[in-house]
Amino acid sequence: AQRVTQPEKLLSVFKGAPVELKCNYSYSGSPELFWYVQYSRQRLQLLLRHISRESIKGFTADLNKGETSFHLKKPFAQEEDSAMYYCALTSGTYKYIFGTGTRLKVLA
Amino acid sequence: NAGVMQNPRHLVRRRGQEARLRCSPMKGHSHVYWYRQLPEEGLKFMVYLQKENIIDESGMPKERFSAEFPKEGPSILRIQQVVRGDSAAYFCASSTQGQASYEQYFGPGTRLTVT
């Protein structure tokens, strides 16, 4: 079955510390992976997708097919990074499968 | 462009009543998706519509739930005879095309509470 697992409900780090938000997936084919972010009182928005291989707001994510992971990383966390982060996959169609989300708290 | 609009933002219904959730897609978007987020869970796909057509309703509960996207006006997600288990956040998204490579833009959601 297709599934996205985000093992941490809450991740607290200090400002300036590295951040890694974990995402593991279960899918038999070649999925497309995404990270979505929801800042406080704002709507869900796309942060990055694996096919574009870009860095957004200092965040990167590498698709590791061997480990079936798509962890989100940032070398130096900032307070404005505090938000809810969702990992999602599709099989190349419109149907997203979302993880349960990880709340990132960056402490001053 | 105001983005995807959803109303109401909060809706309280008693058991047995009907709930109507509205979604206006972004300008120029003709593809609409509804997702449901139960407490402590991720967003789950419910239905995909294009103007006047239901393309995929594989995620919709078989009973009491229906969706439409008329030629004119917003998309409507309708829940008849609501039960406590329907309490959730319902998100609508829209895109210009119905493929993953085309970004889905999400609305702010409607939080439904069934008392």
PDB file of C-alpha atoms in Angstrom:
ATOM      1  CA  ALA A   1       0.000   0.000   0.000  1.00  0.00           C
ATOM      2  CA  GLN A   2       1.127   3.536  -0.668  1.00  0.00           C
ATOM      3  CA  ARG A   3       2.046   5.319   2.510  1.00  0.00           C
ATOM      4  CA  VAL A   4       4.014   8.288   3.788  1.00  0.00           C
ATOM      5  CA  THR A   5       5.423   8.172   7.300  1.00  0.00           C
ATOM      6  CA  GLN A   6       6.618  11.144   9.285  1.00  0.00           C
ATOM      7  CA  PRO A   7       7.756   9.636  12.575  1.00  0.00           C
ATOM      8  CA  GLU A   8       8.068  12.873  14.547  1.00  0.00           C
ATOM      9  CA  LYS A   9       4.987  14.840  15.556  1.00  0.00           C
ATOM     10  CA  LEU A  10       7.078  17.613  17.029  1.00  0.00           C
ATOM     11  CA  LEU A  11      10.657  18.656  16.493  1.00  0.00           C
ATOM     12  CA  SER A  12      12.208  21.429  18.570  1.00  0.00           C
ATOM     13  CA  VAL A  13      15.588  22.889  17.692  1.00  0.00           C
ATOM     14  CA  PHE A  14      17.472  26.003  18.670  1.00  0.00           C
ATOM     15  CA  LYS A  15      18.018  28.839  16.241  1.00  0.00           C
ATOM     16  CA  GLY A  16      21.138  28.214  14.205  1.00  0.00           C
ATOM     17  CA  ALA A  17      21.059  24.461  14.742  1.00  0.00           C
ATOM     18  CA  PRO A  18      20.687  22.007  11.846  1.00  0.00           C
ATOM     19  CA  VAL A  19      17.247  20.646  11.071  1.00  0.00           C
ATOM     20  CA  GLU A  20      16.228  17.314   9.612  1.00  0.00           C
ATOM     21  CA  LEU A  21      12.576  16.421   9.187  1.00  0.00           C
ATOM     22  CA  LYS A  22      12.187  12.748   8.399  1.00  0.00           C
ATOM     23  CA  CYS A  23       9.964  11.281   5.716  1.00  0.00           C
ATOM     24  CA  ASN A  24       9.784   7.663   4.657  1.00  0.00           C
ATOM     25  CA  TYR A  25       7.508   6.292   2.003  1.00  0.00           C
ATOM     26  CA  SER A  26       6.131   3.025   0.796  1.00  0.00           C
ATOM     27  CA  TYR A  27       5.447   2.799  -2.916  1.00  0.00           C
ATOM     28  CA  SER A  28       6.166   0.138  -5.487  1.00  0.00           C
ATOM     29  CA  GLY A  29       6.705   2.349  -8.526  1.00  0.00           C
ATOM     30  CA  SER A  30       8.510   5.628  -9.102  1.00  0.00           C
ATOM     31  CA  PRO A  31       6.838   8.256  -6.961  1.00  0.00           C
ATOM     32  CA  GLU A  32       7.084  11.995  -7.061  1.00  0.00           C
ATOM     33  CA  LEU A  33       7.842  13.423  -3.629  1.00  0.00           C
ATOM     34  CA  PHE A  34       6.965  16.823  -2.234  1.00  0.00           C
ATOM     35  CA  TRP A  35       7.289  18.851   0.925  1.00  0.00           C
ATOM     36  CA  TYR A  36       4.435  21.183   1.855  1.00  0.00           C
ATOM     37  CA  VAL A  37       4.564  23.758   4.644  1.00  0.00           C
ATOM     38  CA  GLN A  38       1.855  25.483   6.646  1.00  0.00           C
ATOM     39  CA  TYR A  39       2.884  28.563   8.603  1.00  0.00           C
ATOM     40  CA  SER A  40       0.724  29.746  11.459  1.00  0.00           C
ATOM     41  CA  ARG A  41      -2.642  31.019  10.212  1.00  0.00           C
ATOM     42  CA  GLN A  42      -1.653  30.482   6.598  1.00  0.00           C
ATOM     43  CA  ARG A  43      -2.655  27.937   4.022  1.00  0.00           C
ATOM     44  CA  LEU A  44      -0.740  24.870   2.952  1.00  0.00           C
ATOM     45  CA  GLN A  45       1.829  25.715   0.307  1.00  0.00           C
ATOM     46  CA  LEU A  46       4.365  23.821  -1.728  1.00  0.00           C
ATOM     47  CA  LEU A  47       7.901  24.113  -0.375  1.00  0.00           C
ATOM     48  CA  LEU A  48       9.792  21.902  -2.779  1.00  0.00           C
ATOM     49  CA  ARG A  49       9.555  18.845  -4.978  1.00  0.00           C
ATOM     50  CA  HIS A  50      12.229  16.266  -5.622  1.00  0.00           C
ATOM     51  CA  ILE A  51      12.189  16.517  -9.412  1.00  0.00           C
ATOM     52  CA  SER A  52      13.230  20.164  -9.366  1.00  0.00           C
ATOM     53  CA  ARG A  53      16.235  19.520  -7.094  1.00  0.00           C
ATOM     54  CA  GLU A  54      16.202  23.081  -5.842  1.00  0.00           C
ATOM     55  CA  SER A  55      16.808  24.719  -2.504  1.00  0.00           C
ATOM     56  CA  ILE A  56      13.959  26.826  -1.157  1.00  0.00           C
ATOM     57  CA  LYS A  57      14.455  29.071   1.903  1.00  0.00           C
ATOM     58  CA  GLY A  58      17.651  27.117   2.587  1.00  0.00           C
ATOM     59  CA  PHE A  59      15.821  23.776   2.671  1.00  0.00           C
ATOM     60  CA  THR A  60      16.861  20.801   0.561  1.00  0.00           C
ATOM     61  CA  ALA A  61      15.558  17.261   0.256  1.00  0.00           C
ATOM     62  CA  ASP A  62      17.138  14.324  -1.492  1.00  0.00           C
ATOM     63  CA  LEU A  63      15.199  11.318  -2.653  1.00  0.00           C
ATOM     64  CA  ASN A  64      16.905   8.137  -1.457  1.00  0.00           C
ATOM     65  CA  LYS A  65      15.268   5.251  -3.293  1.00  0.00           C
ATOM     66  CA  GLY A  66      17.310   2.644  -1.456  1.00  0.00           C
ATOM     67  CA  GLU A  67      16.091   3.828   1.925  1.00  0.00           C
ATOM     68  CA  THR A  68      12.746   5.064   0.523  1.00  0.00           C
ATOM     69  CA  SER A  69      13.261   8.382   2.253  1.00  0.00           C
ATOM     70  CA  PHE A  70      12.883  12.041   1.407  1.00  0.00           C
ATOM     71  CA  HIS A  71      14.168  13.872   4.467  1.00  0.00           C
ATOM     72  CA  LEU A  72      14.010  17.660   4.584  1.00  0.00           C
ATOM     73  CA  LYS A  73      17.158  19.406   5.762  1.00  0.00           C
ATOM     74  CA  LYS A  74      18.391  22.858   6.582  1.00  0.00           C
ATOM     75  CA  PRO A  75      21.846  23.578   7.970  1.00  0.00           C
ATOM     76  CA  PHE A  76      20.882  26.541  10.172  1.00  0.00           C
ATOM     77  CA  ALA A  77      17.335  26.859  11.477  1.00  0.00           C
ATOM     78  CA  GLN A  78      15.670  30.272  11.742  1.00  0.00           C
ATOM     79  CA  GLU A  79      12.739  31.272  13.924  1.00  0.00           C
ATOM     80  CA  GLU A  80      10.586  31.936  10.864  1.00  0.00           C
ATOM     81  CA  ASP A  81      10.967  28.271   9.884  1.00  0.00           C
ATOM     82  CA  SER A  82       8.582  27.333  12.704  1.00  0.00           C
ATOM     83  CA  ALA A  83       5.620  25.702  10.965  1.00  0.00           C
ATOM     84  CA  MET A  84       3.876  22.436  10.182  1.00  0.00           C
ATOM     85  CA  TYR A  85       5.627  20.403   7.500  1.00  0.00           C
ATOM     86  CA  TYR A  86       3.961  17.688   5.440  1.00  0.00           C
ATOM     87  CA  CYS A  87       5.658  15.180   3.186  1.00  0.00           C
ATOM     88  CA  ALA A  88       3.566  13.935   0.255  1.00  0.00           C
ATOM     89  CA  LEU A  89       3.858  11.628  -2.707  1.00  0.00           C
ATOM     90  CA  THR A  90       2.019  10.960  -5.926  1.00  0.00           C
ATOM     91  CA  SER A  91       2.352   8.312  -8.567  1.00  0.00           C
ATOM     92  CA  GLY A  92       2.578  11.024 -11.176  1.00  0.00           C
ATOM     93  CA  THR A  93      -1.123  11.825 -11.005  1.00  0.00           C
ATOM     94  CA  TYR A  94      -3.190  14.387  -9.127  1.00  0.00           C
ATOM     95  CA  LYS A  95      -3.751  12.190  -6.057  1.00  0.00           C
ATOM     96  CA  TYR A  96      -1.476  13.249  -3.222  1.00  0.00           C
ATOM     97  CA  ILE A  97      -0.793  10.967  -0.284  1.00  0.00           C
ATOM     98  CA  PHE A  98       0.194  13.008   2.737  1.00  0.00           C
ATOM     99  CA  GLY A  99       2.059  12.128   5.893  1.00  0.00           C
ATOM    100  CA  THR A 100       0.691  13.143   9.285  1.00  0.00           C
ATOM    101  CA  GLY A 101       2.990  16.126   9.484  1.00  0.00           C
ATOM    102  CA  THR A 102       5.772  17.321  11.775  1.00  0.00           C
ATOM    103  CA  ARG A 103       5.542  20.526  13.751  1.00  0.00           C
ATOM    104  CA  LEU A 104       8.885  22.305  13.741  1.00  0.00           C
ATOM    105  CA  LYS A 105       9.566  24.719  16.581  1.00  0.00           C
ATOM    106  CA  VAL A 106      12.671  26.842  16.338  1.00  0.00           C
ATOM    107  CA  LEU A 107      13.614  28.206  19.722  1.00  0.00           C
ATOM    108  CA  ALA A 108      15.380  31.527  20.192  1.00  0.00           C
TER     109      ALA A 108
ATOM    110  CA  ASN B   1      -5.395  36.709  -7.503  1.00  0.00           C
ATOM    111  CA  ALA B   2      -7.002  35.986  -4.149  1.00  0.00           C
ATOM    112  CA  GLY B   3      -6.075  32.334  -4.179  1.00  0.00           C
ATOM    113  CA  VAL B   4      -8.367  29.435  -3.432  1.00  0.00           C
ATOM    114  CA  MET B   5     -11.280  30.560  -1.295  1.00  0.00           C
ATOM    115  CA  GLN B   6     -13.230  28.356   1.054  1.00  0.00           C
ATOM    116  CA  ASN B   7     -16.255  29.184   3.115  1.00  0.00           C
ATOM    117  CA  PRO B   8     -17.264  28.984   5.757  1.00  0.00           C
ATOM    118  CA  ARG B   9     -13.987  28.742   7.648  1.00  0.00           C
ATOM    119  CA  HIS B  10     -15.732  27.181  10.611  1.00  0.00           C
ATOM    120  CA  LEU B  11     -18.984  25.259  10.562  1.00  0.00           C
ATOM    121  CA  VAL B  12     -20.829  23.730  13.491  1.00  0.00           C
ATOM    122  CA  ARG B  13     -23.599  21.247  12.837  1.00  0.00           C
ATOM    123  CA  ARG B  14     -25.688  19.026  15.051  1.00  0.00           C
ATOM    124  CA  ARG B  15     -25.845  15.310  14.308  1.00  0.00           C
ATOM    125  CA  GLY B  16     -28.279  14.633  11.494  1.00  0.00           C
ATOM    126  CA  GLN B  17     -27.996  18.049   9.876  1.00  0.00           C
ATOM    127  CA  GLU B  18     -26.484  18.780   6.482  1.00  0.00           C
ATOM    128  CA  ALA B  19     -23.157  20.497   5.910  1.00  0.00           C
ATOM    129  CA  ARG B  20     -22.318  22.404   2.736  1.00  0.00           C
ATOM    130  CA  LEU B  21     -18.731  23.429   2.133  1.00  0.00           C
ATOM    131  CA  ARG B  22     -17.829  25.775  -0.692  1.00  0.00           C
ATOM    132  CA  CYS B  23     -14.651  26.165  -2.670  1.00  0.00           C
ATOM    133  CA  SER B  24     -13.838  28.800  -5.275  1.00  0.00           C
ATOM    134  CA  PRO B  25     -10.697  27.826  -7.210  1.00  0.00           C
ATOM    135  CA  MET B  26      -8.031  30.247  -8.284  1.00  0.00           C
ATOM    136  CA  LYS B  27      -8.767  32.241 -11.393  1.00  0.00           C
ATOM    137  CA  GLY B  28      -7.972  30.203 -14.479  1.00  0.00           C
ATOM    138  CA  HIS B  29      -8.061  26.874 -12.611  1.00  0.00           C
ATOM    139  CA  SER B  30     -10.617  24.324 -13.733  1.00  0.00           C
ATOM    140  CA  HIS B  31      -9.427  21.358 -11.661  1.00  0.00           C
ATOM    141  CA  VAL B  32     -10.603  21.054  -8.059  1.00  0.00           C
ATOM    142  CA  TYR B  33      -9.672  18.535  -5.372  1.00  0.00           C
ATOM    143  CA  TRP B  34     -11.124  17.956  -1.929  1.00  0.00           C
ATOM    144  CA  TYR B  35      -9.114  16.525   0.961  1.00  0.00           C
ATOM    145  CA  ARG B  36     -10.146  15.657   4.498  1.00  0.00           C
ATOM    146  CA  GLN B  37      -7.908  15.856   7.530  1.00  0.00           C
ATOM    147  CA  LEU B  38      -9.110  13.958  10.576  1.00  0.00           C
ATOM    148  CA  PRO B  39      -7.517  14.811  13.942  1.00  0.00           C
ATOM    149  CA  GLU B  40      -3.940  13.567  14.213  1.00  0.00           C
ATOM    150  CA  GLU B  41      -3.918  12.387  10.594  1.00  0.00           C
ATOM    151  CA  GLY B  42      -2.606  13.640   7.266  1.00  0.00           C
ATOM    152  CA  LEU B  43      -4.735  15.059   4.498  1.00  0.00           C
ATOM    153  CA  LYS B  44      -6.576  12.337   2.608  1.00  0.00           C
ATOM    154  CA  PHE B  45      -7.795  12.661  -0.970  1.00  0.00           C
ATOM    155  CA  MET B  46     -11.549  12.569  -1.382  1.00  0.00           C
ATOM    156  CA  VAL B  47     -12.556  13.658  -4.869  1.00  0.00           C
ATOM    157  CA  TYR B  48     -11.292  15.314  -8.041  1.00  0.00           C
ATOM    158  CA  LEU B  49     -13.585  17.394 -10.224  1.00  0.00           C
ATOM    159  CA  GLN B  50     -13.396  19.394 -13.384  1.00  0.00           C
ATOM    160  CA  LYS B  51     -16.107  21.753 -14.452  1.00  0.00           C
ATOM    161  CA  GLU B  52     -19.397  19.804 -14.366  1.00  0.00           C
ATOM    162  CA  ASN B  53     -17.588  16.444 -14.117  1.00  0.00           C
ATOM    163  CA  ILE B  54     -16.502  14.156 -11.317  1.00  0.00           C
ATOM    164  CA  ILE B  55     -13.238  12.618 -12.471  1.00  0.00           C
ATOM    165  CA  ASP B  56     -12.301  10.532  -9.439  1.00  0.00           C
ATOM    166  CA  GLU B  57     -14.327  10.058  -6.267  1.00  0.00           C
ATOM    167  CA  SER B  58     -12.425   7.038  -5.009  1.00  0.00           C
ATOM    168  CA  GLY B  59     -11.722   8.698  -1.657  1.00  0.00           C
ATOM    169  CA  MET B  60     -15.307   9.671  -0.902  1.00  0.00           C
ATOM    170  CA  PRO B  61     -17.280   7.699   1.672  1.00  0.00           C
ATOM    171  CA  LYS B  62     -19.943   5.712  -0.147  1.00  0.00           C
ATOM    172  CA  GLU B  63     -22.869   7.275   1.664  1.00  0.00           C
ATOM    173  CA  ARG B  64     -23.914  10.776   2.689  1.00  0.00           C
ATOM    174  CA  PHE B  65     -21.070  12.540   0.853  1.00  0.00           C
ATOM    175  CA  SER B  66     -21.377  14.178  -2.541  1.00  0.00           C
ATOM    176  CA  ALA B  67     -19.494  16.805  -4.526  1.00  0.00           C
ATOM    177  CA  GLU B  68     -20.182  18.977  -7.508  1.00  0.00           C
ATOM    178  CA  PHE B  69     -18.467  21.652  -9.538  1.00  0.00           C
ATOM    179  CA  PRO B  70     -21.104  23.395 -11.649  1.00  0.00           C
ATOM    180  CA  LYS B  71     -20.456  25.414 -14.751  1.00  0.00           C
ATOM    181  CA  GLU B  72     -21.063  28.572 -12.791  1.00  0.00           C
ATOM    182  CA  GLY B  73     -20.204  29.030  -9.153  1.00  0.00           C
ATOM    183  CA  PRO B  74     -18.055  27.299  -6.585  1.00  0.00           C
ATOM    184  CA  SER B  75     -17.455  23.619  -6.006  1.00  0.00           C
ATOM    185  CA  ILE B  76     -19.636  22.226  -3.225  1.00  0.00           C
ATOM    186  CA  LEU B  77     -18.888  19.351  -0.878  1.00  0.00           C
ATOM    187  CA  ARG B  78     -22.111  18.211   0.715  1.00  0.00           C
ATOM    188  CA  ILE B  79     -22.398  15.973   3.742  1.00  0.00           C
ATOM    189  CA  GLN B  80     -25.869  14.774   4.620  1.00  0.00           C
ATOM    190  CA  GLN B  81     -26.952  13.611   8.063  1.00  0.00           C
ATOM    191  CA  VAL B  82     -23.612  14.452   9.644  1.00  0.00           C
ATOM    192  CA  VAL B  83     -22.200  12.290  12.420  1.00  0.00           C
ATOM    193  CA  ARG B  84     -19.516  13.050  15.008  1.00  0.00           C
ATOM    194  CA  GLY B  85     -16.936  11.184  12.929  1.00  0.00           C
ATOM    195  CA  ASP B  86     -17.328  13.765  10.157  1.00  0.00           C
ATOM    196  CA  SER B  87     -15.678  16.386  12.372  1.00  0.00           C
ATOM    197  CA  ALA B  88     -12.515  17.294  10.511  1.00  0.00           C
ATOM    198  CA  ALA B  89     -10.791  19.953   8.464  1.00  0.00           C
ATOM    199  CA  TYR B  90     -11.799  19.889   4.807  1.00  0.00           C
ATOM    200  CA  PHE B  91      -9.359  21.370   2.328  1.00  0.00           C
ATOM    201  CA  CYS B  92      -9.931  22.278  -1.256  1.00  0.00           C
ATOM    202  CA  ALA B  93      -7.149  22.662  -3.821  1.00  0.00           C
ATOM    203  CA  SER B  94      -7.107  23.733  -7.446  1.00  0.00           C
ATOM    204  CA  SER B  95      -4.749  23.485 -10.387  1.00  0.00           C
ATOM    205  CA  THR B  96      -4.573  24.385 -14.055  1.00  0.00           C
ATOM    206  CA  GLN B  97      -4.119  20.749 -15.106  1.00  0.00           C
ATOM    207  CA  GLY B  98      -4.800  17.409 -13.464  1.00  0.00           C
ATOM    208  CA  GLN B  99      -1.283  16.058 -13.222  1.00  0.00           C
ATOM    209  CA  ALA B 100       1.193  16.018 -10.345  1.00  0.00           C
ATOM    210  CA  SER B 101       3.609  18.248 -12.248  1.00  0.00           C
ATOM    211  CA  TYR B 102       1.029  21.024 -11.997  1.00  0.00           C
ATOM    212  CA  GLU B 103       1.047  22.459  -8.499  1.00  0.00           C
ATOM    213  CA  GLN B 104      -2.104  22.206  -6.438  1.00  0.00           C
ATOM    214  CA  TYR B 105      -2.907  25.414  -4.580  1.00  0.00           C
ATOM    215  CA  PHE B 106      -4.716  24.915  -1.315  1.00  0.00           C
ATOM    216  CA  GLY B 107      -7.451  26.901   0.341  1.00  0.00           C
ATOM    217  CA  PRO B 108      -7.458  27.755   4.055  1.00  0.00           C
ATOM    218  CA  GLY B 109      -9.800  24.889   4.867  1.00  0.00           C
ATOM    219  CA  THR B 110     -13.185  24.544   6.536  1.00  0.00           C
ATOM    220  CA  ARG B 111     -13.194  23.170  10.042  1.00  0.00           C
ATOM    221  CA  LEU B 112     -16.381  21.176  10.575  1.00  0.00           C
ATOM    222  CA  THR B 113     -17.479  20.374  14.104  1.00  0.00           C
ATOM    223  CA  VAL B 114     -20.395  18.034  14.658  1.00  0.00           C
ATOM    224  CA  THR B 115     -21.996  18.279  18.079  1.00  0.00           C
TER     225      THR B 115
END
